[in-house]
Coordinates of C-alpha atoms in Angstrom, one line a residue:
Chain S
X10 CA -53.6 37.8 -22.1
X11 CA -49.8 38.6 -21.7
X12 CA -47.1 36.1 -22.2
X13 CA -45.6 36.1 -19.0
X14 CA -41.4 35.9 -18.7
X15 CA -39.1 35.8 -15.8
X16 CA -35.2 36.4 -16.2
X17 CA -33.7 34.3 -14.1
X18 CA -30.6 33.0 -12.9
X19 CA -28.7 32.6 -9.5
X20 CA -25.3 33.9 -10.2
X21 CA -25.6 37.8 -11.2
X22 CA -23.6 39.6 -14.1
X23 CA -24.9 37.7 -16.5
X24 CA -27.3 40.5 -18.2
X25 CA -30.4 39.9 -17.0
X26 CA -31.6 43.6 -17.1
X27 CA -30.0 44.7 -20.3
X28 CA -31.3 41.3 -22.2
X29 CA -34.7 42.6 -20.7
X30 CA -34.4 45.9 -21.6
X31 CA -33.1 44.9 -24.8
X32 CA -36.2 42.6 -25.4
X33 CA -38.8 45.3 -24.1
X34 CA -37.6 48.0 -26.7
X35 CA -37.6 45.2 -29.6
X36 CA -41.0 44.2 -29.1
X37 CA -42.5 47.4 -28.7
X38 CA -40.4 49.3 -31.4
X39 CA -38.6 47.0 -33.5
X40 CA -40.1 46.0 -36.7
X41 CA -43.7 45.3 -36.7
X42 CA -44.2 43.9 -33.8
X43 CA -45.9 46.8 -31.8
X44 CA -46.4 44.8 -28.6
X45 CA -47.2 46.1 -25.1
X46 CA -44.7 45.3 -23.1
X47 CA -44.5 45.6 -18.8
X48 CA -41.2 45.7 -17.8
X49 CA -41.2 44.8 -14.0
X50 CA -37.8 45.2 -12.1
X51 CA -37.7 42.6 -9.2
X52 CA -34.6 43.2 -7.9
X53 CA -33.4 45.6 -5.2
X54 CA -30.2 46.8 -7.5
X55 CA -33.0 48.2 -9.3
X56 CA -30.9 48.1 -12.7
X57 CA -33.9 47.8 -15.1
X58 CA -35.3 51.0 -13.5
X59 CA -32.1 52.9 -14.0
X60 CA -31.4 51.5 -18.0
X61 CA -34.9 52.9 -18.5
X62 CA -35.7 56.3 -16.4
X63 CA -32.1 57.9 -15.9
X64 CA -31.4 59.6 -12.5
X65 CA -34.1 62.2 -12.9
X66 CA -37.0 60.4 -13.8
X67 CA -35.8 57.8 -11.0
X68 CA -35.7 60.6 -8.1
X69 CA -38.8 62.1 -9.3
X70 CA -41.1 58.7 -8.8
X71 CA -39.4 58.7 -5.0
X72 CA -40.0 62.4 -4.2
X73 CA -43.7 62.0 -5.6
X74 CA -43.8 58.8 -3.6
X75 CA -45.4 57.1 -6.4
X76 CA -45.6 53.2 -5.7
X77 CA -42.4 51.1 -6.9
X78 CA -42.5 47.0 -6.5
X79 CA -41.2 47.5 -3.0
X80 CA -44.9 48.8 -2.1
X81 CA -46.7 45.7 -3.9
X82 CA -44.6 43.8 -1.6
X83 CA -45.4 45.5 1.6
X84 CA -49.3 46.0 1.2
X85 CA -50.8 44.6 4.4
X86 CA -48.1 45.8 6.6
X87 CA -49.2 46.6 9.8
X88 CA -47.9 50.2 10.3
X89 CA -48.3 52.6 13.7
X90 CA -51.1 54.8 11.1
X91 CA -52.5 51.4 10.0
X92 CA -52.0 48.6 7.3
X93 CA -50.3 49.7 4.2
X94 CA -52.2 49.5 1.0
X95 CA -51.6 50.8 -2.3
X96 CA -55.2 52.0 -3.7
X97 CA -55.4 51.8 -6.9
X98 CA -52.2 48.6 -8.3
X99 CA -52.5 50.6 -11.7
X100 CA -50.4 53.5 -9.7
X101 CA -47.1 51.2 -9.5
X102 CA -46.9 51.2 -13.2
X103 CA -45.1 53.9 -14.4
X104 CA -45.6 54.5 -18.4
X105 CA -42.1 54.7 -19.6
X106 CA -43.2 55.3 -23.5
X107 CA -46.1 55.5 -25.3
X108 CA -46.0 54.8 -29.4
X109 CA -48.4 56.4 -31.3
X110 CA -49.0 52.8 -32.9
X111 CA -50.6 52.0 -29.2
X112 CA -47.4 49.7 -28.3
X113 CA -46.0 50.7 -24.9
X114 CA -43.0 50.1 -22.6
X115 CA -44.4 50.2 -19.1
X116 CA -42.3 49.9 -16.1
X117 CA -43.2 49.0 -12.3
X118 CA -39.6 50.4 -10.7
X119 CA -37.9 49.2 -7.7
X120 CA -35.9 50.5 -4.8
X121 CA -33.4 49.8 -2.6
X122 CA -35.7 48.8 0.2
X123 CA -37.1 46.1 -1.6
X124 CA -33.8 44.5 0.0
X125 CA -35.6 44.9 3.6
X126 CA -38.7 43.2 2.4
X127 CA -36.4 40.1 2.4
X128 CA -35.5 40.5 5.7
X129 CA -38.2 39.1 7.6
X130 CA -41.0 38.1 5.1
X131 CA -44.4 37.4 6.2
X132 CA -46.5 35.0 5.3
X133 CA -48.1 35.1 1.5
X134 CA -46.1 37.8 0.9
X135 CA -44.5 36.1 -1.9
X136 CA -48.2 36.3 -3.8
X137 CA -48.7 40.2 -3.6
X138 CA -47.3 40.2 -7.7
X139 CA -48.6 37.5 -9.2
X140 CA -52.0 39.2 -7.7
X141 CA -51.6 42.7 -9.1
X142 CA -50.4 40.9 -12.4
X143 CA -53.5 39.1 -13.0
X144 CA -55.4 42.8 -12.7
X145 CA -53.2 44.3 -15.6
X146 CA -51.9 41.3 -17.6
X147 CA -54.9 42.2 -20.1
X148 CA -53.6 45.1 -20.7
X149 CA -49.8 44.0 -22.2
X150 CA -48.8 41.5 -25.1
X151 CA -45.7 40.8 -22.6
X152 CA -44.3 40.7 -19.2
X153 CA -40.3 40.7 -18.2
X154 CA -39.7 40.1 -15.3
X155 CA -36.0 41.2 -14.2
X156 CA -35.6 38.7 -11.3
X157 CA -32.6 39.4 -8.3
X158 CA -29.6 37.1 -8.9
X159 CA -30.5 35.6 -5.2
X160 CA -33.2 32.9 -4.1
X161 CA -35.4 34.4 -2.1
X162 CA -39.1 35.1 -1.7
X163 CA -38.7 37.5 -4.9
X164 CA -37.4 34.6 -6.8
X165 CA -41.2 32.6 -5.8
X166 CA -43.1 35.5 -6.5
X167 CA -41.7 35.9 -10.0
X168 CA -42.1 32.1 -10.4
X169 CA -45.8 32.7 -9.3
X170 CA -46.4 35.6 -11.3
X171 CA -44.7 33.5 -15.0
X172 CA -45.8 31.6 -17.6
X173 CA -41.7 31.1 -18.8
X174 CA -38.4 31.5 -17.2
X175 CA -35.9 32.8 -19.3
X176 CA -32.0 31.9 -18.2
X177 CA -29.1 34.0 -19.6
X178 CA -25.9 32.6 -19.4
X179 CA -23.3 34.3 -19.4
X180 CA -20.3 31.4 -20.9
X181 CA -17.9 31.7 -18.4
X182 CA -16.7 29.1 -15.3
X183 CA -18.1 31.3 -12.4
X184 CA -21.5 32.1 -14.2
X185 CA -22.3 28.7 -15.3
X186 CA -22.5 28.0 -11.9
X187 CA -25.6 29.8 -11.2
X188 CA -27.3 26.9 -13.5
X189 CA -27.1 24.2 -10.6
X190 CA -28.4 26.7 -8.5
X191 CA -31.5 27.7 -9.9
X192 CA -32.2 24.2 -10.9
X193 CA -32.1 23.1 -7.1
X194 CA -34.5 26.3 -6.7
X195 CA -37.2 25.4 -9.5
X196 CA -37.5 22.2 -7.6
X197 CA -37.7 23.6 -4.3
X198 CA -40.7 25.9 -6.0
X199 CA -42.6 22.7 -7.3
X200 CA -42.0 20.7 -3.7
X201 CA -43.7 23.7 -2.3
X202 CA -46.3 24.6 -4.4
X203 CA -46.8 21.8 -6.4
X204 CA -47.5 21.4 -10.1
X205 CA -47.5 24.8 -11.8
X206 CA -47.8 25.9 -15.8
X207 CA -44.7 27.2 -15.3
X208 CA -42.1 26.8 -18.2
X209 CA -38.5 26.6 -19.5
X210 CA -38.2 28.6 -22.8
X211 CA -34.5 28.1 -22.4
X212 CA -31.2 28.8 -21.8
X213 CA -29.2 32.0 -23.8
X214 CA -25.9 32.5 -24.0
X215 CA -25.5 36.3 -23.6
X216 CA -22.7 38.0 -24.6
X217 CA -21.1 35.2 -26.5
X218 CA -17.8 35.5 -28.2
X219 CA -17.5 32.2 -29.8
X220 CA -14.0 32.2 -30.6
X221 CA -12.4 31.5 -26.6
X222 CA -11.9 27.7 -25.8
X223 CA -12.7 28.9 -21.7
X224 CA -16.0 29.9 -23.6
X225 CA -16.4 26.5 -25.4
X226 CA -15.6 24.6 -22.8
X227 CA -18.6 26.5 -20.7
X228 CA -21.1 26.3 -23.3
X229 CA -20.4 22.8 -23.4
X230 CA -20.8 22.0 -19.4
X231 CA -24.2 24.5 -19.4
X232 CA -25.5 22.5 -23.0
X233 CA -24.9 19.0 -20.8
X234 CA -26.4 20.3 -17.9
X235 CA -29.3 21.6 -20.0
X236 CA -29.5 17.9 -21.4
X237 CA -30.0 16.2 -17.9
X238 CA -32.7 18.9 -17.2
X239 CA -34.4 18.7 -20.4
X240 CA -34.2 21.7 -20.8
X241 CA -34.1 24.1 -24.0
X242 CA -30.8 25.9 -25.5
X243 CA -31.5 28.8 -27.7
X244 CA -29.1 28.1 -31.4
X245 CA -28.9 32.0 -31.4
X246 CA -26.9 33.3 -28.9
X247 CA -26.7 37.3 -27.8
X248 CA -22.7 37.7 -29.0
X249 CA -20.9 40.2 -26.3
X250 CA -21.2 44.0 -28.0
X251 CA -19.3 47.4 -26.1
X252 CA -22.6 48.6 -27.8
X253 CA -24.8 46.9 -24.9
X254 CA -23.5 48.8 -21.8
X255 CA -22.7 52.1 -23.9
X256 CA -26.3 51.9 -24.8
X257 CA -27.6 51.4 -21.1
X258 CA -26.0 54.4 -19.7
X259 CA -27.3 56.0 -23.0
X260 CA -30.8 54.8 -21.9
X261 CA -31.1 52.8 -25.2
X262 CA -31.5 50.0 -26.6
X263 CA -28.8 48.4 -29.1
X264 CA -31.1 49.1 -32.5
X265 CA -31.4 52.6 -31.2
X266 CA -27.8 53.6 -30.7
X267 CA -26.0 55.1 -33.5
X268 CA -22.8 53.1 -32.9
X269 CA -23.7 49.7 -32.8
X270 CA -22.5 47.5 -35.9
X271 CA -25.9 46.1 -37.8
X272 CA -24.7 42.1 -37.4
X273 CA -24.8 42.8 -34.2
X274 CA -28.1 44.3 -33.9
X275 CA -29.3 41.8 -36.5
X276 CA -27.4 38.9 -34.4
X277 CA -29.9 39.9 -31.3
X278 CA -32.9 40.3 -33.9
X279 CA -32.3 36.5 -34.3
X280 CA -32.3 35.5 -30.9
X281 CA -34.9 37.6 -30.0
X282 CA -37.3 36.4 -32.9
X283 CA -36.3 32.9 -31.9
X284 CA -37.7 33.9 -28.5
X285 CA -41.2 35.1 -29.3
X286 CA -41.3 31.8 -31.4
X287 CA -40.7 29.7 -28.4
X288 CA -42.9 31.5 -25.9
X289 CA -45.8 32.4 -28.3
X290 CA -45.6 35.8 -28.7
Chain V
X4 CA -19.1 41.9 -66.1
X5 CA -15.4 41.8 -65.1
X6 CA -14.3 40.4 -62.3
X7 CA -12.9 43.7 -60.9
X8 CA -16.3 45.5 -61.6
X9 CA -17.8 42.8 -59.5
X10 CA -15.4 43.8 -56.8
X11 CA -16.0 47.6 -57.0
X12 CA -20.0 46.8 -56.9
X13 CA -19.3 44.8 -54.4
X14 CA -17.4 47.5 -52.2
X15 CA -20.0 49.9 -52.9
X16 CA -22.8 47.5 -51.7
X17 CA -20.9 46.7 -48.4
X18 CA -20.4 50.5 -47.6
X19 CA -24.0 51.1 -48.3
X20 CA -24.5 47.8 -46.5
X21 CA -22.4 49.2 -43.5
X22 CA -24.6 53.0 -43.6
X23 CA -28.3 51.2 -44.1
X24 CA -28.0 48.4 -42.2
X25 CA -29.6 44.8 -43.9
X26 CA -33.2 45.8 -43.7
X27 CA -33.3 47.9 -47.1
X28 CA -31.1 45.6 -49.0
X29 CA -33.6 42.5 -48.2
X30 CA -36.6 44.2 -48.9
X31 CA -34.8 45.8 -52.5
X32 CA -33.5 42.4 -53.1
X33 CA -36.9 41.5 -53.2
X34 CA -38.2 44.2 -55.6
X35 CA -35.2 43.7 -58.1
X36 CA -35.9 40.4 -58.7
X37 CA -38.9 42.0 -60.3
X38 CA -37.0 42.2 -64.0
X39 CA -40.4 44.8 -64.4
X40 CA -39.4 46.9 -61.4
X41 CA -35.7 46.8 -62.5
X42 CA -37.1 48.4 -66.0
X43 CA -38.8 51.2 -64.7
X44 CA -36.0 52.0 -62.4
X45 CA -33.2 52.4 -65.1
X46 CA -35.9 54.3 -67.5
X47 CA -36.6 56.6 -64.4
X48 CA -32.9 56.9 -63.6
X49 CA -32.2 57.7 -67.5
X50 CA -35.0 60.2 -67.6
X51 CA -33.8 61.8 -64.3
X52 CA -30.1 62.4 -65.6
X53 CA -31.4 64.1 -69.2
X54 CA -33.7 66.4 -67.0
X55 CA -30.2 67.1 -65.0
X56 CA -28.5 68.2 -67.9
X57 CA -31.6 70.0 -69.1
X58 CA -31.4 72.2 -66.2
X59 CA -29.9 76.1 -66.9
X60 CA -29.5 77.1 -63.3
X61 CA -29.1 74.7 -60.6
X62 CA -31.1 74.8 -57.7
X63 CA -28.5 74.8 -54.2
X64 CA -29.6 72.6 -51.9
X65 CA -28.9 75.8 -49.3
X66 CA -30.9 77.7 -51.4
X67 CA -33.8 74.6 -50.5
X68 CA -33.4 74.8 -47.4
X69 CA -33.4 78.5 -47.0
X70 CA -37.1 78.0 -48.8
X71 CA -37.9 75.2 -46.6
X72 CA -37.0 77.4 -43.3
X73 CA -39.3 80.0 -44.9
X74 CA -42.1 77.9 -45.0
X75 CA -41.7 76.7 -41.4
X76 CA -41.5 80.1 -40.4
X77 CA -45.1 81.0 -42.1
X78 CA -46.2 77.5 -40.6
X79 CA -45.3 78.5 -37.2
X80 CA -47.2 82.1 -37.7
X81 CA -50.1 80.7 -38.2
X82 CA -49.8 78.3 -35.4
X83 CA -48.8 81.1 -33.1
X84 CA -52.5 83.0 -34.0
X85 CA -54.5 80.2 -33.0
X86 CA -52.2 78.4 -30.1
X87 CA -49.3 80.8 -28.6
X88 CA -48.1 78.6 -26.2
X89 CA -47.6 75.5 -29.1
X90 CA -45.7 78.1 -31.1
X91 CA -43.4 79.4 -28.4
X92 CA -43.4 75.2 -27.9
X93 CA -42.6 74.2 -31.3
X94 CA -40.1 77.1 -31.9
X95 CA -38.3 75.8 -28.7
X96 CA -37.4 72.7 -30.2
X97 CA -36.8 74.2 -33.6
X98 CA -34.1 76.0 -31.6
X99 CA -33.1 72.6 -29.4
X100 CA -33.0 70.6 -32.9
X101 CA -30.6 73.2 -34.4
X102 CA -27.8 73.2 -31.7
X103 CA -28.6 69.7 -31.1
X104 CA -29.8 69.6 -27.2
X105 CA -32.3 67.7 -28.8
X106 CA -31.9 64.4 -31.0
X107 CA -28.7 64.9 -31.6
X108 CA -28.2 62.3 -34.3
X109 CA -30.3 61.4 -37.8
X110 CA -31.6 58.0 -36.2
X111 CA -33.1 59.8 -33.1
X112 CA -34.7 62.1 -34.9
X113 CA -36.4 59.1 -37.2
X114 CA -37.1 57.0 -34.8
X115 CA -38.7 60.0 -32.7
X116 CA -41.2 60.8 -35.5
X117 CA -42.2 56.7 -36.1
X118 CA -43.0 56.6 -32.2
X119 CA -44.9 59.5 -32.5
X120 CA -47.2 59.0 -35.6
X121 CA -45.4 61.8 -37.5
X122 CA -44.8 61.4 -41.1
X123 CA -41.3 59.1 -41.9
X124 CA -38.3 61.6 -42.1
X125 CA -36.8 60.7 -45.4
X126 CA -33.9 63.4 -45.2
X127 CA -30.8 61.5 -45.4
X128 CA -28.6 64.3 -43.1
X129 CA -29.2 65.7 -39.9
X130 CA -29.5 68.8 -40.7
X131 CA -32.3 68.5 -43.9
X132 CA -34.3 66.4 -41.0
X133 CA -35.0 69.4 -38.8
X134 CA -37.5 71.7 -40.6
X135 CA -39.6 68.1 -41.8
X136 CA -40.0 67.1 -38.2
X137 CA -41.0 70.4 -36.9
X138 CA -43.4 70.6 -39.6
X139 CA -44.9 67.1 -38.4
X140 CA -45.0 68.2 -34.9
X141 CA -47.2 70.8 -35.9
X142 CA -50.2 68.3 -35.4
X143 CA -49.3 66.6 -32.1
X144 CA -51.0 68.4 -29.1
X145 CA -49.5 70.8 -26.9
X146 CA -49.3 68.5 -23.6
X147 CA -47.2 66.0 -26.0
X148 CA -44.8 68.9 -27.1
X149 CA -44.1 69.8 -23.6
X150 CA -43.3 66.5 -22.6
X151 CA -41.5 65.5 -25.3
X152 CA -39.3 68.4 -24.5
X153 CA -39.4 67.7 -20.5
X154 CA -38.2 64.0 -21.8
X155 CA -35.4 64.9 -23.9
X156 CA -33.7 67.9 -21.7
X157 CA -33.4 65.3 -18.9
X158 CA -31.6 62.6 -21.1
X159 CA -29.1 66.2 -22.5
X160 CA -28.6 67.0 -18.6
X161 CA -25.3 66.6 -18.0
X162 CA -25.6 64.0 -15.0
X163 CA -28.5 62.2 -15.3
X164 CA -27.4 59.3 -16.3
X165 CA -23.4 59.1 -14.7
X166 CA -22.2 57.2 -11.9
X167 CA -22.2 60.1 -9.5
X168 CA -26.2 60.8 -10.0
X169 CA -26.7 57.3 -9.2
X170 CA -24.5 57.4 -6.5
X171 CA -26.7 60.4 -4.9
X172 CA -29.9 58.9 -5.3
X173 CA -28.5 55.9 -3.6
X174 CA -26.4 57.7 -0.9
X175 CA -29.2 59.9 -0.1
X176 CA -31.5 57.3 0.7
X177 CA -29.1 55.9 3.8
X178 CA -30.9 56.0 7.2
X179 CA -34.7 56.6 5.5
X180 CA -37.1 54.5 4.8
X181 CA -39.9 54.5 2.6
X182 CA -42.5 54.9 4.7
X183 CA -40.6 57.5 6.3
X184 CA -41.0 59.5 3.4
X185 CA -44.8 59.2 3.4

């Protein structure tokens, strides 16, 4: 059975989709760690699916109107032709890479729509993912979810569909403030649906700098905030690299880029590593 | 050893250290501390160097790689009698690899053949790379040559990946719906 993540957290910029298209590629390519990974992009900006698939690949899944996350969302929509249903929920997952070692990155893209699904959302709506996620987790080692940086009934369905939440932080005033915020929501998610197995693995500072006392003086409000909540901060933090966004728009990740410094790579090696340890990968 | 001979090993460690990355130097660090290992490597390095200086008429690594183009060449013959379309395939991303549409760097080109089951490239330039990974690709099926080259000429597309083809795809979408589309 997969290990389950959500990246989460209510204030957006904080590199959510490149820390999850960062981990996808190190699990499944990185060392020995061959693991099939299922990269699902919850959020309407649909930045996961462009770090992975570039503009053609993207344009392609529309024009063949293959199934995205928006259509997960929408099955049981009553529709002038009928209710909208997606046949087989294997079709949503598009296969990104195959290694010949049998590791994988898979993807299920989103869309812009997905932002009209919020809308007006109908009742259970919210369960549609973790559904279709129980039908293929047996297939993957891992599951990322790249949550939007709003709370809304994408931000229950990825808390239905996870085993762990994962929170980057980015250490700055503004961003910290998202911590509060998803707090608050977490609770709201257990007044409504009770006890669930889902699970902290922590807080990351992504890209960290370590030298700035603005910086210190974040890390220190997020560590005491972490405190009160019980809640785990990663020791390795994901220091700030110009290799990160050079390698989304490259389509790669930071070990695959031929300009990135090796402590850095090795500095997200750590982290990630520290990761897997804490979720039980 | 001196203290400046410390310094100049040093130096040389950290630029091989900076081209390498850490992962060799642990797993060496390992072996060396195998005073056995560290034997057999000076014996093999002294044997190498007299066989060196044995040698009348140096072989050019151009002249090599001339041999090595020859035997792709004969490789890709004999593919093209049993499986045309893999040979008109394969010679496609000989030519891709050589003006460097395709994989343009060292790295790519490695971690292309470890994703793909192909033999490790151990060529340590670009250029001595091309004819070993050819040579691997030999064995992969024709449906995985095509897309592999399908893959790559959209990432080399000029536009595929800039602010402007994202601004299209997102632009074009105004006013339509989804299920408009279906």
């Amino acid at each position: 059975m997969a290990v389950k993540v959500s990246l989460i957290n209510m204030k957006g910029g904080v590199g959510k989709s490149t820390l999850t298209i960062n981990l996808a590629w190190h699990f499944a390519a990185y060392g020995n760690w061959d693991k099939k990974v299922l990269v699902v992009d919850l959020d309407p900006q649909f930045n996961s699916s462009q770090y992975l698939l570039g503009v053609k690949d993207y344009e392609a899944i529309l024009k063949a109107n293959k199934p995205t996350v928006w259509d997960i969302f929408e099955q049981g929509t009553r529709t002038p032709s009928g209710k909208a249903t997606i046949a087989d929920p294997r079709s949503a997952i598009h296969k990104y890479q195959n290694f010949s070692d049998g590791s994988c990155i898979h993807l299920i893209p989103s869309r812009l729509e997905l932002a009209l699904s919020l809308k007006s959302p109908r009742q259970n709506q919210e369960r549609h993912l973790s559904r279709l996620i129980k039908q293929v987790e047996g297939d993957y080692d891992l599951i990322l979810i790249d949550c939007a940086p709003t709370e809304s009934m994408l931000t229950t369905a990825a808390y239905l569909s996870s085993d762990w939440l994962l929170v980057p932080v980015k250490p700055e005033y503004l961003s910290t403030i998202g911590l509060p915020l998803l707090v608050n929501s977490m609770q709201d998610f257990e007044d409504d649906y009770g006890t669930s197995n889902l699970r902290l693995a922590g807080v990351v500072f992504n890209a960290a700098s370590e030298y700035l006392p603005e910086e210190a003086l974040a890390k220190n409000t997020v560590r005491k905030i972490a405190k009160q909540n019980k809640w785990h901060v990663f020791e390795n933090e994901v220091e700030y690299s110009r290799s990160y966004p050079k390698g989304a728009r490259e389509g790669q990740p930071i070990f695959r880029t031929t300009y990135s410094r090796w402590n850095k790579v090795a500095n997200f090696e750590r982290f990630a590593n520290d990761f897997a340890g804490r979720v039980g990968l | 050893m001196s203290k400046s001979r410390y310094m100049d090993l040093f130096v040389d460690i950290a630029r091989l250290l900076k081209k390498y990355g850490p992962e060799p130097f642990e797993e060496l660090a390992g072996q060396i501390r195998d005073g056995r290992f560290l034997n057999d490597l000076l014996i093999l390095v002294e044997t190498s160097a007299i066989a060196g200086r044995r040698r009348t008429r140096p072989v050019g690594g151009k002249q090599k790689d001339q041999r090595e183009s020859k035997g792709l060449g004969k490789l890709l013959k004999q593919c093209e009698d049993q499986d045309p379309d893999k040979a008109r395939a394969l010679q496609k991303v000989y030519e891709s690899l050589l003006s460097k549409r395709l994989l343009p760097t060292l790295r790519q080109i490695r971690d292309f053949a470890k994703d793909n089951g192909l033999p490790p490239i151990k060529a340590t330039s670009r250029d001595k790379a091309i004819v070993p990974l050819v040579r691997g690709m030999i064995s992969m099926p024709f449906e995985q040559i095509v897309s592999v080259l399908e893959r790559d000429s959209h990432f080399e597309e000029k536009g595929d990946r800039t602010l402007e083809g994202w601004t299209n795809v997102i632009l074009s979408r105004r006013g339509r719906g989804p299920r408009e589309e279906k």
